[in-house]
Amino acid sequence: VYSAKPSYSPYTGRHYPTQPFFGDTHLHTGFSMDAGAFGARLTPRDAYRFARGEELLSNSSQPVKLSRPLDFLVVADHSDGMGFFPLLMSGDPALLATEQGRRWYDQIKGGNGGEAALDIIRSFGQAKLPDGFPLPGTKAYRSAWQETIKAAEAYNDPGRFTAFIGFEWTSNTGGNNLHRNVIFREDGTKASLVEPYTTLKPLGSDNPADLWQWMAATEEKTGSDVLAIAHNGNLSNGIMFPTIEAFGKKIDKVYAKTRARWERLYEVTQTKGTGEAHPYLSPNDEFANFEIWDKSNLDGSVVKKEEMLEFEYARSALKNGLMLEAKLETNPYKFGLIGSSDAHTGLAAMEEENFFGKTAPQEPSPERMQKAFFHDPKTGVTVMDWEVGASGYAAVWATENTRQAIFDAMERRETYATTGPRMMVRFFGGWEFKDSDAHHRLPAEMGYSKGVPMGGDMRSAPAGKTPTFLVAALKDPFGANLDRIQIVKGWMDAKGQVYEKIHDVVWGDAGKRQPDAEGKLPAVGSTVDVANATWTNTIGDPELITVWKDSDFDANQRAFYYARVLEIPTPRWTAYDANRFGVKPLPGTTMSLQERAYTSPIWYTP
């Protein structure tokens, strides 16, 4: 309805997103071969039921329920071997006739599913799988994919809960993780026209460039848009964000343009660590050493080297993307940020006090703080169960809770990552923001009318103008107060060198703490009682908002900016376990943390 008269209501004509939707784009069920071997028995239907708020029995027969439902979910079971586990455990003669199939079957039946799962992962990475392994076109494979689609269709409820159809493409050659989660925008009638792309030859490929070709063909065949979300790159051993060549081919204009087209988002945090920044790469970032996994590749078979790190972490990829854009005209690493779980339990339970682990053996028990998640005797690489993180979720600013609206928001990168809490975060960039905009009754209205939101672009600075940013965060209503908001800037100078700087732009307890002479903001402190796994919201602020101006701006330099929001310290899941089970933590166990959110960047191009 259109009226030429001025409206009394301040909300008329408003078409921008007014709330974030929280979900998980990376959840596995017993349909994934490794999850099933680890002991996952929950199905895609169970996963959607749980995400919608139902109480279930976990894989270890423990009652489990979320504190509040999620808004959306992608069941992203591995495309390679989809349907393998049900086929194996049915006693399929062809699989049991192989040495590997029989060994895995006996291990799982004998209660050693974890050993079987790790052997399956290693065998997959080395392309040494048994005859009878289900491939696209086989009955077992087709049946598993159709059941995945039917589950999403059954639980999708437009306006209330979105169940996306998707899968994880699992490139893992040599144990180097290059996984991507592929999501369909439309419904099952279109997704059913194809079967997921795999890595095993001759039908599939472990090269992401071939996945992008499959995606293009899939869009043409199905009429459904698709997108790919790159897995947290910390286990790729230096090949997630290449700058010179990929799979033996030089990075060129075609690679840059194609990757930017299909990979609009990056999974910056999940159970296997957080991949925003690393202390080695960002020694001046006091918050970079957060939930870091930097020992090896995915299966522990190759030890990590320092020179690999630059090509695994989001911030360095964003900086290298500026350099590549100057050479290739397209930035291949112009991605938004999200978090998701990568849980292999069918349970998207990522709250510290309600963490049901990455795999079925890591569901709550007195033992999980003492055991090794994996150990490679040849390399000596060991990752303990306590090092697994209760992270994360994807936050999406969409106009409504539907497949189309959330997908479109992902495409435009209006997203942010959280390590678990559901804080509300806004981030806008423009040339005209004023301090008074941070005190406006409807700050988002100022944001959209004067600038671009997270994931957007600012181009060609007007003469004499400096970029300004409106940033705001509201605490999770069930969670902790906020410590601070930071804006991370990366830029490239005239010589092609890239830099970064972190700015504390607004913080809690501002009347009690201010930056010192060197510009360092004092720590917020801590109220954590580790022994009792509690804390109090007597420090920090429930809400932070400000307008920040980049005084060091050079209109001739490419740059990006993103916001990082930190909570005050709270107990980690390990503190809850120690308290509930009366277990003494192993030396070095992390017992508290500062949960956080990372917005998608805003880019400036001269």
Coordinates of C-alpha atoms in Angstrom, one line a residue:
V1 CA 0.0 0.0 0.0
Y2 CA 1.5 3.3 -1.0
S3 CA 0.5 6.7 0.4
A4 CA 1.9 10.1 -0.6
K5 CA 1.1 11.4 2.9
P6 CA 3.8 11.4 5.6
S7 CA 3.3 8.4 7.9
Y8 CA 2.8 8.7 11.6
S9 CA 4.3 5.2 12.0
P10 CA 8.1 5.1 11.8
Y11 CA 8.0 1.5 10.5
T12 CA 6.2 2.0 7.2
G13 CA 8.2 1.5 4.1
R14 CA 10.9 -0.5 6.0
H15 CA 12.2 -3.4 3.9
Y16 CA 15.6 -4.1 5.5
P17 CA 16.2 -7.1 7.9
T18 CA 15.2 -6.4 11.4
Q19 CA 16.4 -9.5 13.2
P20 CA 19.2 -12.1 13.0
F21 CA 18.3 -15.7 12.5
F22 CA 20.6 -18.3 14.2
G23 CA 21.4 -21.7 12.8
D24 CA 24.0 -24.3 11.9
T25 CA 25.1 -24.9 8.3
H26 CA 27.3 -27.9 9.1
L27 CA 25.8 -30.8 11.1
H28 CA 26.3 -34.5 10.5
T29 CA 24.1 -37.4 11.4
G30 CA 24.5 -41.2 11.4
F31 CA 24.2 -41.0 7.6
S32 CA 27.9 -39.8 7.5
M33 CA 30.3 -42.7 7.3
D34 CA 32.6 -41.4 10.0
A35 CA 29.8 -40.2 12.3
G36 CA 28.1 -43.5 12.1
A37 CA 31.3 -45.4 12.9
F38 CA 31.9 -43.1 15.9
G39 CA 28.5 -44.1 17.2
A40 CA 26.0 -41.6 15.8
R41 CA 22.6 -43.2 15.4
L42 CA 20.5 -40.1 15.1
T43 CA 19.1 -39.5 11.6
P44 CA 18.5 -36.3 9.6
R45 CA 14.9 -36.3 10.8
D46 CA 16.2 -36.4 14.4
A47 CA 18.6 -33.5 13.7
Y48 CA 15.8 -31.3 12.4
R49 CA 13.5 -32.2 15.3
F50 CA 16.2 -31.3 17.8
A51 CA 17.1 -28.0 16.1
R52 CA 13.4 -27.1 16.2
G53 CA 13.4 -27.4 20.0
E54 CA 12.3 -31.0 20.7
E55 CA 13.8 -33.1 23.5
L56 CA 15.5 -36.2 22.2
L57 CA 17.6 -39.1 23.5
S58 CA 21.2 -38.6 22.4
N59 CA 23.3 -41.3 20.8
S60 CA 24.4 -42.3 24.3
S61 CA 20.8 -42.4 25.5
Q62 CA 21.0 -39.1 27.5
P63 CA 18.0 -36.7 27.4
V64 CA 19.0 -33.5 25.5
K65 CA 17.3 -30.3 24.6
L66 CA 18.4 -26.8 23.4
S67 CA 17.8 -23.8 25.7
R68 CA 15.8 -22.4 22.8
P69 CA 15.2 -23.6 19.2
L70 CA 17.4 -22.7 16.3
D71 CA 16.0 -20.8 13.4
F72 CA 17.5 -22.9 10.6
L73 CA 19.6 -26.0 10.0
V74 CA 21.6 -27.6 7.2
V75 CA 22.1 -31.4 7.6
A76 CA 25.4 -31.6 5.7
D77 CA 26.3 -35.3 5.7
H78 CA 29.4 -36.2 3.8
S79 CA 28.7 -36.8 0.1
D80 CA 31.4 -39.4 -0.1
G81 CA 30.1 -42.6 1.4
M82 CA 26.6 -41.3 2.0
G83 CA 24.6 -44.4 3.0
F84 CA 27.8 -46.3 3.7
F85 CA 27.3 -46.8 7.4
P86 CA 23.8 -48.2 7.2
L87 CA 24.9 -50.5 4.4
L88 CA 27.9 -51.7 6.4
M89 CA 26.0 -52.4 9.5
S90 CA 23.3 -54.2 7.6
G91 CA 25.9 -56.9 6.9
D92 CA 26.2 -56.2 3.2
P93 CA 28.0 -59.2 1.8
A94 CA 30.1 -57.3 -0.7
L95 CA 31.5 -55.0 2.0
L96 CA 32.0 -57.8 4.5
A97 CA 33.9 -59.8 1.9
T98 CA 36.6 -57.1 1.9
E99 CA 39.3 -57.0 4.6
Q100 CA 38.6 -53.4 5.5
G101 CA 34.8 -53.8 5.6
R102 CA 35.0 -56.9 7.8
R103 CA 37.5 -55.2 10.1
W104 CA 35.4 -52.0 10.5
Y105 CA 32.2 -54.1 11.0
D106 CA 33.9 -56.1 13.7
Q107 CA 35.4 -53.1 15.4
I108 CA 32.1 -51.3 15.6
K109 CA 30.2 -54.3 16.8
G110 CA 32.9 -54.9 19.4
G111 CA 32.6 -51.4 20.8
N112 CA 35.6 -49.9 19.1
G113 CA 33.8 -47.6 16.7
G114 CA 36.3 -44.8 17.3
E115 CA 39.1 -46.8 15.9
A116 CA 37.0 -47.7 12.9
A117 CA 36.1 -44.1 12.3
L118 CA 39.7 -42.9 12.4
D119 CA 40.7 -45.7 10.1
I120 CA 37.9 -44.8 7.7
I121 CA 39.0 -41.2 7.7
R122 CA 42.6 -42.1 7.0
S123 CA 41.6 -44.7 4.3
F124 CA 39.4 -42.0 2.6
G125 CA 42.2 -39.5 2.6
Q126 CA 44.6 -42.0 1.0
A127 CA 41.9 -43.2 -1.5
K128 CA 42.1 -46.7 -0.1
L129 CA 38.5 -47.7 0.3
P130 CA 36.9 -51.2 -0.1
D131 CA 35.0 -52.5 -3.1
G132 CA 31.3 -52.0 -2.6
F133 CA 31.7 -48.5 -1.2
P134 CA 28.5 -46.7 -2.2
L135 CA 28.9 -44.2 -5.0
P136 CA 26.4 -41.9 -6.8
G137 CA 24.1 -43.9 -8.9
T138 CA 24.0 -46.9 -6.6
K139 CA 20.8 -47.9 -4.8
A140 CA 22.3 -47.3 -1.3
Y141 CA 23.6 -43.9 -2.2
R142 CA 20.4 -42.7 -3.9
S143 CA 18.3 -43.9 -1.0
A144 CA 20.4 -42.0 1.6
W145 CA 20.2 -38.8 -0.5
Q146 CA 16.4 -39.1 -1.0
E147 CA 15.9 -39.6 2.7
T148 CA 18.0 -36.5 3.4
I149 CA 15.8 -34.5 1.1
K150 CA 12.6 -35.9 2.6
A151 CA 13.7 -35.0 6.1
A152 CA 14.4 -31.4 5.1
E153 CA 11.0 -31.2 3.4
A154 CA 9.2 -32.7 6.3
Y155 CA 10.5 -30.2 8.9
N156 CA 10.8 -27.0 6.8
D157 CA 8.2 -24.6 8.2
P158 CA 8.4 -21.3 6.4
G159 CA 8.2 -18.4 8.8
R160 CA 9.1 -20.5 11.8
F161 CA 12.0 -22.9 11.0
T162 CA 14.1 -23.4 7.8
A163 CA 15.4 -26.8 7.0
F164 CA 17.9 -26.5 4.1
I165 CA 18.9 -29.3 1.8
G166 CA 22.6 -29.8 1.6
F167 CA 25.7 -31.9 1.9
E168 CA 29.4 -31.7 2.6
W169 CA 31.9 -32.2 -0.2
T170 CA 34.8 -33.8 1.5
S171 CA 38.1 -33.2 -0.2
N172 CA 40.7 -34.7 2.1
T173 CA 43.6 -35.9 0.0
G174 CA 46.6 -36.6 2.2
G175 CA 44.6 -35.7 5.2
N176 CA 44.5 -32.0 4.2
N177 CA 41.0 -30.6 4.8
L178 CA 39.4 -28.7 2.0
H179 CA 35.8 -29.5 2.8
R180 CA 32.9 -27.4 1.5
N181 CA 29.3 -27.4 2.6
V182 CA 26.9 -27.1 -0.3
I183 CA 23.4 -25.6 0.2
F184 CA 20.4 -25.6 -2.1
R185 CA 18.1 -22.5 -2.1
E186 CA 15.0 -24.3 -3.3
D187 CA 13.0 -27.4 -2.4
G188 CA 13.4 -31.2 -2.8
T189 CA 11.8 -31.4 -6.2
K190 CA 14.8 -29.5 -7.6
A191 CA 17.4 -31.0 -5.4
S192 CA 16.2 -34.5 -6.3
L193 CA 17.3 -33.9 -9.9
V194 CA 20.9 -34.4 -9.0
E195 CA 23.0 -36.4 -6.6
P196 CA 25.7 -34.8 -4.4
Y197 CA 29.2 -34.3 -5.9
T198 CA 31.9 -36.5 -4.4
T199 CA 35.7 -36.5 -4.4
L200 CA 36.3 -40.1 -5.5
K201 CA 37.2 -40.6 -9.1
P202 CA 36.1 -41.2 -11.8
L203 CA 32.7 -39.6 -10.8
G204 CA 34.1 -36.9 -8.5
S205 CA 37.2 -34.9 -7.8
D206 CA 39.1 -33.5 -4.8
N207 CA 39.8 -30.2 -6.7
P208 CA 37.5 -27.3 -5.6
A209 CA 37.5 -26.0 -9.1
D210 CA 35.7 -29.1 -10.3
L211 CA 33.1 -28.7 -7.5
W212 CA 32.4 -25.2 -8.8
Q213 CA 31.9 -26.6 -12.3
W214 CA 29.4 -29.1 -10.8
M215 CA 27.6 -26.3 -9.0
A216 CA 27.2 -24.3 -12.3
A217 CA 25.8 -27.4 -14.0
T218 CA 23.5 -28.1 -11.0
E219 CA 22.0 -24.6 -11.1
E220 CA 21.4 -25.0 -14.9
K221 CA 19.8 -28.4 -14.4
T222 CA 17.7 -27.8 -11.3
G223 CA 16.8 -24.2 -11.4
S224 CA 18.0 -23.9 -7.8
D225 CA 20.7 -21.6 -6.7
V226 CA 23.5 -23.3 -4.7
L227 CA 26.4 -21.9 -2.7
A228 CA 29.5 -23.4 -1.1
I229 CA 30.8 -22.6 2.4
A230 CA 34.5 -23.4 2.9
H231 CA 35.3 -25.4 6.0
N232 CA 37.4 -23.8 8.7
G233 CA 40.9 -23.9 7.0
N234 CA 43.0 -24.6 10.1
L235 CA 43.4 -28.3 9.2
S236 CA 44.2 -27.8 5.5
N237 CA 48.0 -27.6 6.1
G238 CA 48.4 -24.4 4.1
I239 CA 46.2 -25.0 1.0
M240 CA 42.8 -23.6 1.9
F241 CA 43.7 -20.1 0.6
P242 CA 46.4 -20.4 -2.0
T243 CA 48.0 -17.3 -3.6
I244 CA 50.3 -18.8 -6.2
E245 CA 48.8 -22.1 -7.5
A246 CA 46.2 -24.6 -6.6
F247 CA 46.3 -28.3 -7.6
G248 CA 49.2 -27.6 -9.9
K249 CA 47.6 -24.7 -11.7
K250 CA 48.5 -21.1 -11.4
I251 CA 46.0 -18.8 -9.6
D252 CA 44.6 -16.7 -12.5
K253 CA 41.7 -14.5 -13.3
V254 CA 39.4 -17.4 -13.9
Y255 CA 40.2 -19.0 -10.6
A256 CA 39.7 -15.7 -8.7
K257 CA 36.4 -14.9 -10.4
T258 CA 35.0 -18.5 -10.1
R259 CA 35.9 -18.8 -6.4
A260 CA 34.4 -15.4 -5.6
R261 CA 31.2 -16.5 -7.4
W262 CA 30.6 -19.7 -5.6
E263 CA 32.2 -19.2 -2.2
R264 CA 30.5 -16.2 -0.6
L265 CA 31.0 -17.4 3.0
Y266 CA 33.7 -18.9 5.2
E267 CA 33.2 -21.0 8.3
V268 CA 35.5 -19.2 10.7
T269 CA 34.7 -21.1 13.9
Q270 CA 33.6 -24.6 14.8
T271 CA 34.3 -27.5 17.1
K272 CA 37.7 -28.2 15.5
G273 CA 39.0 -24.7 16.4
T274 CA 38.6 -21.1 15.4
G275 CA 40.2 -19.9 12.3
E276 CA 40.0 -16.1 12.5
A277 CA 43.6 -15.3 13.4
H278 CA 46.7 -16.9 14.8
P279 CA 49.2 -15.5 17.3
Y280 CA 52.1 -16.3 14.9
L281 CA 50.4 -14.2 12.2
S282 CA 49.1 -11.5 14.4
P283 CA 51.5 -11.1 17.4
N284 CA 50.0 -7.8 18.4
D285 CA 46.5 -9.2 18.7
E286 CA 46.0 -10.1 22.4
F287 CA 42.9 -12.1 21.5
A288 CA 44.2 -14.1 18.6
N289 CA 45.1 -17.2 20.8
F290 CA 41.5 -18.4 21.0
E291 CA 40.5 -22.1 20.6
I292 CA 43.4 -22.7 18.3
W293 CA 44.0 -26.1 16.6
D294 CA 47.5 -25.8 14.9
K295 CA 49.2 -29.1 15.4
S296 CA 48.6 -30.9 12.1
N297 CA 46.3 -31.7 9.2
L298 CA 42.9 -33.4 9.7
D299 CA 44.1 -36.9 10.7
G300 CA 47.4 -35.9 12.4
S301 CA 49.5 -37.6 9.7
V302 CA 51.4 -34.4 8.8
V303 CA 52.7 -32.0 11.4
K304 CA 51.9 -28.3 11.0
K305 CA 54.7 -25.9 9.9
E306 CA 54.6 -22.2 10.6
E307 CA 54.8 -21.3 6.9
M308 CA 51.4 -23.1 6.4
L309 CA 49.5 -20.8 8.8
E310 CA 49.2 -17.8 6.5
F311 CA 47.1 -19.8 4.1
E312 CA 44.7 -21.2 6.6
Y313 CA 43.3 -18.2 8.6
A314 CA 40.6 -15.8 7.7
R315 CA 42.4 -12.5 8.4
S316 CA 45.5 -13.4 6.4
A317 CA 43.3 -14.6 3.6
L318 CA 41.4 -11.3 3.6
K319 CA 44.7 -9.5 3.4
N320 CA 46.0 -11.7 0.6
G321 CA 42.7 -11.2 -1.2
L322 CA 43.5 -7.5 -1.5
M323 CA 46.8 -8.3 -3.2
L324 CA 45.3 -10.8 -5.5
E325 CA 42.5 -8.4 -6.5
A326 CA 45.1 -5.8 -7.5
K327 CA 46.7 -8.4 -9.8
L328 CA 43.7 -10.3 -11.0
E329 CA 40.9 -7.7 -10.9
T330 CA 38.8 -10.0 -8.7
N331 CA 39.3 -10.8 -5.0
P332 CA 38.9 -14.6 -4.6
Y333 CA 38.7 -14.2 -0.8
K334 CA 35.9 -11.7 -0.5
F335 CA 34.0 -13.9 1.9
G336 CA 31.5 -13.3 4.7
L337 CA 31.9 -15.0 8.0
I338 CA 29.8 -17.5 9.8
G339 CA 30.2 -20.2 12.5
S340 CA 28.8 -23.7 12.6
S341 CA 29.3 -26.8 14.6
D342 CA 30.6 -29.7 12.4
A343 CA 29.2 -31.9 15.1
H344 CA 28.9 -35.6 14.1
T345 CA 26.2 -36.4 16.6
G346 CA 23.0 -35.0 14.9
L347 CA 22.9 -32.5 17.8
A348 CA 23.5 -28.8 17.2
A349 CA 24.2 -28.3 20.9
M350 CA 26.9 -25.7 21.1
E351 CA 26.2 -24.0 24.4
E352 CA 29.1 -24.3 26.9
E353 CA 26.7 -25.6 29.6
N354 CA 24.9 -27.9 27.2
F355 CA 27.7 -29.2 25.0
F356 CA 27.1 -32.6 23.5
G357 CA 30.5 -33.0 21.8
K358 CA 31.8 -33.4 18.3
T359 CA 31.3 -37.1 18.1
A360 CA 29.2 -39.7 19.9
P361 CA 32.1 -40.8 22.3
Q362 CA 32.4 -37.1 23.3
E363 CA 28.8 -36.8 24.6
P364 CA 28.8 -35.8 28.3
S365 CA 30.6 -38.3 30.5
P366 CA 33.2 -38.2 33.3
E367 CA 35.8 -39.6 30.8
R368 CA 35.6 -37.1 28.0
M369 CA 37.9 -34.6 29.8
Q370 CA 40.6 -37.2 30.1
K371 CA 40.7 -39.0 26.7
A372 CA 42.5 -38.2 23.4
F373 CA 40.3 -37.2 20.5
F374 CA 42.9 -38.7 18.2
H375 CA 46.6 -39.7 18.3
D376 CA 48.9 -40.5 15.5
P377 CA 51.8 -42.7 16.8
K378 CA 53.9 -42.0 13.7
T379 CA 53.9 -38.2 14.1
G380 CA 53.1 -38.0 17.8
V381 CA 50.3 -35.6 17.1
T382 CA 47.7 -35.8 19.9
V383 CA 44.5 -33.8 20.3
M384 CA 42.7 -34.2 23.5
D385 CA 38.9 -34.3 23.9
W386 CA 39.1 -31.2 26.1
E387 CA 40.6 -29.3 23.2
V388 CA 37.4 -29.7 21.2
G389 CA 35.4 -26.4 21.3
A390 CA 31.7 -25.8 21.9
S391 CA 31.4 -23.7 18.8
G392 CA 29.6 -22.3 16.8
Y393 CA 26.5 -20.8 15.1
A394 CA 25.8 -18.8 12.0
A395 CA 23.8 -15.5 12.4
V396 CA 22.0 -14.2 9.3
W397 CA 20.3 -10.9 8.9
A398 CA 17.3 -11.9 6.7
T399 CA 13.9 -10.3 6.1
E400 CA 12.0 -13.5 7.1
N401 CA 12.7 -17.1 8.2
T402 CA 12.5 -18.9 4.8
R403 CA 14.9 -20.8 2.6
Q404 CA 14.9 -18.0 0.0
A405 CA 15.4 -15.1 2.4
I406 CA 18.1 -16.7 4.5
F407 CA 19.9 -18.0 1.4
D408 CA 19.8 -14.6 -0.3
A409 CA 21.2 -13.0 2.9
M410 CA 24.1 -15.5 2.8
E411 CA 24.7 -14.6 -0.8
R412 CA 25.0 -10.9 0.0
R413 CA 27.2 -11.8 3.0
E414 CA 25.0 -10.1 5.6
T415 CA 26.1 -12.6 8.2
Y416 CA 28.2 -13.0 11.3
A417 CA 29.8 -15.9 13.2
T418 CA 29.4 -16.6 16.9
T419 CA 31.2 -19.1 19.0
G420 CA 27.9 -20.1 20.6
P421 CA 26.1 -17.1 22.2
R422 CA 23.3 -15.4 20.3
M423 CA 24.3 -11.8 20.7
M424 CA 22.8 -9.3 18.2
V425 CA 25.4 -7.5 16.2
R426 CA 25.1 -4.7 13.6
F427 CA 27.9 -3.3 11.5
F428 CA 27.5 -0.6 8.8
G429 CA 30.1 1.5 6.8
G430 CA 29.5 4.8 5.1
W431 CA 30.8 8.3 4.7
E432 CA 28.2 10.3 6.7
F433 CA 27.8 8.6 10.1
K434 CA 27.8 11.0 13.0
D435 CA 28.1 10.3 16.8
S436 CA 24.4 11.1 17.1
D437 CA 23.5 8.1 14.9
A438 CA 24.6 5.9 17.8
H439 CA 21.9 7.5 19.9
H440 CA 19.1 7.3 17.4
R441 CA 16.0 5.4 18.4
L442 CA 16.3 3.2 15.3
P443 CA 20.1 3.0 14.7
A444 CA 19.6 0.3 11.9
E445 CA 17.6 2.8 10.0
M446 CA 20.5 5.1 10.1
G447 CA 22.8 2.3 9.1
Y448 CA 20.8 1.3 6.0
S449 CA 20.0 4.8 4.9
K450 CA 23.6 6.2 5.2
G451 CA 25.7 3.2 4.5
V452 CA 26.1 -0.5 3.6
P453 CA 25.8 -3.4 6.0
M454 CA 28.3 -6.1 6.9
G455 CA 29.3 -8.0 3.7
G456 CA 29.0 -4.8 1.6
D457 CA 31.2 -2.6 -0.5
M458 CA 32.4 1.1 -0.2
R459 CA 33.9 2.4 -3.4
S460 CA 35.8 5.5 -4.5
A461 CA 35.8 7.8 -1.5
P462 CA 34.2 11.2 -2.1
A463 CA 36.7 14.0 -2.0
G464 CA 37.8 14.8 1.5
K465 CA 35.7 12.0 3.1
T466 CA 36.8 9.4 5.6
P467 CA 35.0 6.2 6.2
T468 CA 32.8 6.0 9.3
F469 CA 31.3 2.9 10.8
L470 CA 28.2 2.4 13.0
V471 CA 28.7 -0.7 15.1
A472 CA 26.4 -2.1 17.8
A473 CA 26.0 -5.3 19.9
L474 CA 23.4 -6.5 22.3
K475 CA 24.2 -9.3 24.7
D476 CA 22.6 -12.7 24.4
P477 CA 19.6 -12.5 26.8
F478 CA 20.6 -15.9 28.3
G479 CA 24.3 -15.0 28.3
A480 CA 27.1 -12.8 29.4
N481 CA 27.7 -9.0 29.3
L482 CA 30.0 -7.6 26.7
D483 CA 33.6 -6.7 27.2
R484 CA 34.3 -4.6 24.1
I485 CA 33.8 -4.2 20.3
Q486 CA 36.8 -4.1 18.1
I487 CA 37.1 -3.1 14.5
V488 CA 39.8 -5.0 12.6
K489 CA 41.3 -3.2 9.6
G490 CA 43.4 -4.7 6.9
W491 CA 44.9 -2.7 4.0
M492 CA 47.4 -2.7 1.2
D493 CA 49.9 0.1 0.5
A494 CA 51.2 1.4 -2.8
K495 CA 54.0 -1.1 -2.7
G496 CA 51.6 -4.1 -2.5
Q497 CA 52.4 -4.8 1.2
V498 CA 49.5 -5.7 3.5
Y499 CA 48.9 -4.7 7.1
E500 CA 46.4 -5.0 9.9
K501 CA 45.4 -3.0 13.0
I502 CA 42.9 -3.7 15.7
H503 CA 40.9 -0.8 17.2
D504 CA 39.0 -1.0 20.5
V505 CA 36.1 1.3 19.5
V506 CA 33.7 0.9 22.4
W507 CA 33.8 -1.1 25.7
G508 CA 32.0 -1.9 28.9
D509 CA 32.6 -0.2 32.2
A510 CA 33.8 2.8 30.3
G511 CA 33.6 4.9 33.5
K512 CA 36.1 2.6 35.2
R513 CA 38.6 1.8 32.5
Q514 CA 40.2 3.8 29.7
P515 CA 43.1 3.1 27.3
D516 CA 46.6 3.8 28.8
A517 CA 49.2 6.1 27.3
E518 CA 50.1 3.4 24.7
G519 CA 46.4 3.0 23.7
K520 CA 46.0 -0.4 25.4
L521 CA 42.6 -1.0 27.0
P522 CA 42.8 -2.7 30.4
A523 CA 41.2 -6.2 30.7
V524 CA 37.6 -6.3 31.7
G525 CA 38.4 -8.6 34.6
S526 CA 36.7 -11.9 35.4
T527 CA 33.9 -13.0 37.7
V528 CA 34.3 -16.7 36.8
D529 CA 34.0 -19.2 39.6
V530 CA 35.6 -22.2 37.9
A531 CA 35.0 -24.7 40.8
N532 CA 31.2 -24.0 40.7
A533 CA 31.1 -23.2 36.9
T534 CA 29.3 -19.9 37.4
W535 CA 29.9 -16.2 36.8
T536 CA 28.1 -12.9 37.4
N537 CA 27.1 -10.1 35.1
T538 CA 28.6 -7.5 37.4
I539 CA 31.2 -6.3 34.9
G540 CA 30.9 -5.3 31.3
D541 CA 27.8 -3.8 29.6
P542 CA 24.6 -5.5 28.2
E543 CA 24.8 -3.2 25.1
L544 CA 27.5 -1.4 23.2
I545 CA 27.1 1.0 20.3
T546 CA 29.3 3.7 18.7
V547 CA 30.3 5.5 15.6
W548 CA 34.0 5.1 14.7
K549 CA 36.0 7.1 12.1
D550 CA 39.1 5.7 10.5
S551 CA 41.6 8.6 11.0
D552 CA 44.4 6.7 9.2
F553 CA 42.4 6.3 6.0
D554 CA 44.1 6.6 2.6
A555 CA 41.6 6.9 -0.3
N556 CA 44.1 5.2 -2.6
Q557 CA 44.5 2.0 -0.6
R558 CA 42.3 -1.1 -0.7
A559 CA 41.0 -2.1 2.7
F560 CA 38.6 -4.2 4.6
Y561 CA 37.0 -3.8 8.0
Y562 CA 35.2 -6.2 10.3
A563 CA 33.9 -6.1 13.8
R564 CA 34.8 -8.5 16.6
V565 CA 32.6 -8.5 19.7
L566 CA 33.9 -10.0 23.0
E567 CA 31.9 -11.1 26.0
I568 CA 33.3 -11.0 29.5
P569 CA 34.9 -14.3 30.6
T570 CA 32.6 -17.2 31.3
P571 CA 33.1 -20.9 32.2
R572 CA 34.1 -23.2 29.4
W573 CA 32.3 -26.5 28.9
T574 CA 35.2 -28.2 30.7
A575 CA 34.4 -26.2 33.9
Y576 CA 30.8 -27.5 33.7
D577 CA 32.0 -31.0 33.2
A578 CA 34.5 -30.8 36.1
N579 CA 31.7 -29.5 38.4
R580 CA 29.0 -31.9 37.3
F581 CA 31.1 -35.1 37.2
G582 CA 33.6 -34.2 40.0
V583 CA 36.5 -34.8 37.6
K584 CA 39.9 -33.2 38.0
P585 CA 41.0 -31.5 34.8
L586 CA 44.2 -32.5 33.1
P587 CA 47.1 -30.0 33.4
G588 CA 46.7 -27.2 30.8
T589 CA 42.9 -27.7 30.3
T590 CA 41.3 -24.4 29.4
M591 CA 38.5 -23.7 31.9
S592 CA 37.2 -20.3 31.0
L593 CA 37.0 -18.2 27.8
Q594 CA 35.7 -15.1 26.2
E595 CA 33.0 -16.0 23.7
R596 CA 32.8 -13.8 20.7
A597 CA 31.3 -12.8 17.4
Y598 CA 32.9 -11.9 14.1
T599 CA 31.0 -9.9 11.5
S600 CA 31.5 -10.2 7.7
P601 CA 33.8 -7.5 6.5
I602 CA 33.0 -4.3 4.6
W603 CA 35.5 -3.7 1.8
Y604 CA 36.8 -0.4 0.4
T605 CA 38.0 -0.3 -3.2
P606 CA 39.5 3.0 -4.6

